[in-house]
Coordinates of C-alpha atoms in Angstrom, one line a residue:
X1 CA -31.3 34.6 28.5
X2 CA -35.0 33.5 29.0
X3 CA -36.0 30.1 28.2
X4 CA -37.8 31.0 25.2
X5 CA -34.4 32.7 23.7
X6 CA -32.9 29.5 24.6
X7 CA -35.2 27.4 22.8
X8 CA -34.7 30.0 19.9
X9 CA -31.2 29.5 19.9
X10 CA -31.3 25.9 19.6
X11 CA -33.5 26.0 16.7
X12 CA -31.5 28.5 15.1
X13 CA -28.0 26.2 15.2
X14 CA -30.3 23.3 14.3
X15 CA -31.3 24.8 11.3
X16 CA -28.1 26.2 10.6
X17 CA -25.9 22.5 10.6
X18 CA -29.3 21.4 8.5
X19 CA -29.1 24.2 5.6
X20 CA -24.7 23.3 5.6
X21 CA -25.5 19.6 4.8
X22 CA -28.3 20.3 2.5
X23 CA -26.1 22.6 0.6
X24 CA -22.8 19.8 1.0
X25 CA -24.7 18.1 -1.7
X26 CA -24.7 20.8 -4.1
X27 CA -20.9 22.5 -3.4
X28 CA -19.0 18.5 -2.7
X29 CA -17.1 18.2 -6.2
X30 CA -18.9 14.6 -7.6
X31 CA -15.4 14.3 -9.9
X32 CA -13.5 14.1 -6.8
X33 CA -15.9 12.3 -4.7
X34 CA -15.5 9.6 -7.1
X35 CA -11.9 9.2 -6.9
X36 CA -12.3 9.1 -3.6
X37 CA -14.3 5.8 -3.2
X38 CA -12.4 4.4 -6.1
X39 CA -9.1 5.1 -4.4
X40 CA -10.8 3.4 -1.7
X41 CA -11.7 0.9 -2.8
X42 CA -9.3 -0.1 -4.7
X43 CA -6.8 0.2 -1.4
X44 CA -5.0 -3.1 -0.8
X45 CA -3.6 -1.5 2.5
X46 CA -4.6 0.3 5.3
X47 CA -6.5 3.4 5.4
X48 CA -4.8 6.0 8.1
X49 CA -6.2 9.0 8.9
X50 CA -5.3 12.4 11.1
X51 CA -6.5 15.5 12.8
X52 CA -6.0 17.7 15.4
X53 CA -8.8 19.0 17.2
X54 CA -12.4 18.3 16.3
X55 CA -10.9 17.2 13.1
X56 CA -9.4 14.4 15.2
X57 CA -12.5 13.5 16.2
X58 CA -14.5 13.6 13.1
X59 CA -11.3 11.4 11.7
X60 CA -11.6 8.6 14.6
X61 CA -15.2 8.2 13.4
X62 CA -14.5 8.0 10.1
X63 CA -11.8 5.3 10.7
X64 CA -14.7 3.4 12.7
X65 CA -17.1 3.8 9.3
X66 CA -14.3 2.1 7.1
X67 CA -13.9 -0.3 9.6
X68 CA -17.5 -1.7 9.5
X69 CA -18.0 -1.8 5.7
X70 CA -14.3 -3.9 5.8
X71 CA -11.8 -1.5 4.5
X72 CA -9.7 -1.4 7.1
X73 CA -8.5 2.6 8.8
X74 CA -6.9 3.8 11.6
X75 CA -6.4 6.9 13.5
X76 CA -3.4 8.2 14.0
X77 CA -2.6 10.8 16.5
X78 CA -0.5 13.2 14.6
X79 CA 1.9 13.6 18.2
X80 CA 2.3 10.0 17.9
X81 CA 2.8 9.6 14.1
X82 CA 6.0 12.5 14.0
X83 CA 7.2 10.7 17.3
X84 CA 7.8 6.9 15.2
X85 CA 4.1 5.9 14.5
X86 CA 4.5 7.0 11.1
X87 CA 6.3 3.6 10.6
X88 CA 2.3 2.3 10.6
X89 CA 2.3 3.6 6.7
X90 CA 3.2 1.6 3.7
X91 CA 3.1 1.7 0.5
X92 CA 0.0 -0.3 -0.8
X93 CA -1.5 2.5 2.0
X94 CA -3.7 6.0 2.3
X95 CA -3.1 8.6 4.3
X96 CA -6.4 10.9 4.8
X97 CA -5.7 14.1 6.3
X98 CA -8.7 15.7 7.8
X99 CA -7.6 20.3 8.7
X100 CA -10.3 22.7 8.2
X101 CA -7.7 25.8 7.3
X102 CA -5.5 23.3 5.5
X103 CA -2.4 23.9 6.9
X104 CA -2.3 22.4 10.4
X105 CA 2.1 22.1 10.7
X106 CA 1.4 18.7 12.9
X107 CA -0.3 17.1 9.8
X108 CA 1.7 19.1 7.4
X109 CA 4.6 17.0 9.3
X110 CA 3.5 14.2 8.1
X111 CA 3.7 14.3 4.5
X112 CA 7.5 13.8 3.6
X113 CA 6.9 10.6 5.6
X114 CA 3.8 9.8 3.2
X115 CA 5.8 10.0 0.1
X116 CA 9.2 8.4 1.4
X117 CA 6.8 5.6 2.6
X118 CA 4.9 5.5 -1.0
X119 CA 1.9 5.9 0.3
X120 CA -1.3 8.0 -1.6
X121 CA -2.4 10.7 0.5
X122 CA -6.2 12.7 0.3
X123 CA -6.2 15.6 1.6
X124 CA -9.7 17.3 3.2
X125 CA -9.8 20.7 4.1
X126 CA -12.0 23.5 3.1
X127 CA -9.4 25.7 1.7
X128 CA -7.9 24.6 -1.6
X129 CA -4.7 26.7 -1.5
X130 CA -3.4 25.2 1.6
X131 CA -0.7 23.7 1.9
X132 CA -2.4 20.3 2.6
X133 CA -4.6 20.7 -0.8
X134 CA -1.6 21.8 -2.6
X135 CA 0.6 18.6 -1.8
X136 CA -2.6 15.6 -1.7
X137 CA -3.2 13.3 -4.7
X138 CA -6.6 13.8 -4.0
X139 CA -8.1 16.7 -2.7
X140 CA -11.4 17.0 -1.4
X141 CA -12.5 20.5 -0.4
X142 CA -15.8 20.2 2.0
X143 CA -16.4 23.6 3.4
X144 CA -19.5 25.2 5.1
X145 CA -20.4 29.5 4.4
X146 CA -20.3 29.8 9.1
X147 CA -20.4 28.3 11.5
X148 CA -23.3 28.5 13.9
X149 CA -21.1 29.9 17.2
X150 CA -21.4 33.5 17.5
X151 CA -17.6 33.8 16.7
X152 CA -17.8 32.0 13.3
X153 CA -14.9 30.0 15.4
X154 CA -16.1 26.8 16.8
X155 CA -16.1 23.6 14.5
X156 CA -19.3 22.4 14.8
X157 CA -21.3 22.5 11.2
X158 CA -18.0 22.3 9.1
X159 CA -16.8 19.2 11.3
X160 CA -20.4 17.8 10.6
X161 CA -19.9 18.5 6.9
X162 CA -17.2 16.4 7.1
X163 CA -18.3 13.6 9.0
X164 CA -21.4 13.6 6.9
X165 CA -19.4 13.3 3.3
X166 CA -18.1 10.2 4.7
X167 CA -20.4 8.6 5.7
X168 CA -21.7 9.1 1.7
X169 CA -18.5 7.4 0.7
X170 CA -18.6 5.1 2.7
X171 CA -22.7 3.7 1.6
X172 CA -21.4 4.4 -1.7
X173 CA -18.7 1.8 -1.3
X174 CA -20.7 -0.4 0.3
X175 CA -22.5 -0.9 -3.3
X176 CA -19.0 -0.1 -5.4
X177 CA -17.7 -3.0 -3.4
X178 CA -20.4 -5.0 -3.0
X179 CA -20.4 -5.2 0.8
X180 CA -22.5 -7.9 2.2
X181 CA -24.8 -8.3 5.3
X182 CA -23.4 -11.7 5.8
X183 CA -19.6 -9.9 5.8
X184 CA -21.6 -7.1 8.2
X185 CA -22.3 -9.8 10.5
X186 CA -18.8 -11.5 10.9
X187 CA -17.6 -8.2 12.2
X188 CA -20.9 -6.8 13.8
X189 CA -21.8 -9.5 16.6
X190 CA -22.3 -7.0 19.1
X191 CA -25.5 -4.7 20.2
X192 CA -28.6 -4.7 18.9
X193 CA -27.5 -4.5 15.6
X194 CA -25.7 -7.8 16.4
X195 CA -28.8 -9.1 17.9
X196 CA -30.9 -8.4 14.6
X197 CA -28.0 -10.0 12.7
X198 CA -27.9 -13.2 14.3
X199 CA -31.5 -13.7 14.5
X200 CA -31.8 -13.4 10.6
X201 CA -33.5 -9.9 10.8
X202 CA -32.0 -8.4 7.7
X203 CA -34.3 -5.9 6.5
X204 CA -32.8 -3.0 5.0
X205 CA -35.4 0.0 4.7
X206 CA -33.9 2.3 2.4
X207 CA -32.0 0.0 -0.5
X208 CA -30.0 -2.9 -1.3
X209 CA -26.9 -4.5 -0.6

């Protein structure tokens, strides 16, 4: 490839993850998203959540959102969870499970555990006849139409589409909540953010908390 098709390409999977959350906003179900941040935040628990793969991935940062804004989530690593760390569930808890085809057998695994343990579980995949959407409480379908590889194959927009309608629920549950800056600061002393924190810089550009 020359450098200009190289450039071209870049552009071109830019644009593609950019058009897949611009039309998340229009396919993401509102009804569900809803329950979703009223579930929790109405959880007196733990938030757990799973994936394998780059769903894994988009799940640890998700955990690390609900952290900051004080709802409290953890990642489990489904090899883990079927091998004892399943005892981490109980039953004032939520069990978010993050598959893109929906029936992923570790996480599937995981589910008679859920419900002996009384736990809710939300499901997140993009196909609503799996058997993880099937056997949730709440079921969130976030799907993308391709991805950007030339295989259709590699999870790169859908895990972004995922990622990105959490991070939605979570802002939104800042406000449900009423998350403070002060409350942001107790758990944030570190970085610049930290920094700004401390010093009294609280300026928030784009709304209130």
């Amino acid at each position: 490839m020359t450098e200009n098709e190289i450039e071209g390409e870049i552009a071109r999977v830019l644009d593609a993850e950019a058009e897949a959350l611009r039309k998340l906003k229009d396919d993401l179900p509102m009804p569900v998203v809803l329950s979703v941040v009223r579930e929790l935040a109405d959880c007196r628990g733990k938030i757990v959540l799973s994936g394998c793969g780059t769903s894994a991935m988009a799940a640890r940062k998700i955990a690390h959102t609900l952290n900051c804004i004080d709802r409290p989530a953890a990642f489990l690593p489904p090899s883990d969870a079927v091998h004892g760390g399943l005892g981490l569930l109980g039953a004032e808890d939520i069990l978010i499970l993050i598959s893109k085809g929906g029936n992923t057998s570790e996480l599937v695994s995981m589910i008679p555990a859920c419900r002996a343990r009384k736990a809710r579980l939300i499901g997140v995949s993009e196909n609503p006849e799996s058997e993880i959407a099937r056997r949730a409480d709440i079921f969130l379908p976030v799907r993308v139409e391709r991805e950007p590889c030339p295989f259709n194959m590699l999870a790169t927009a859908s895990a972004l589409a995922v990622i990105a309608a959490f991070d939605a629920i979570c802002i939104a549950l800042m406000l449900y909540t009423g998350y403070t800056r002060e409350q942001f600061r107790v758990i944030h002393p570190g970085g610049a953010v930290g920094e700004r924190l401390t010093k009294g810089d609280l300026t928030y550009e784009s709304g209130r908390l």
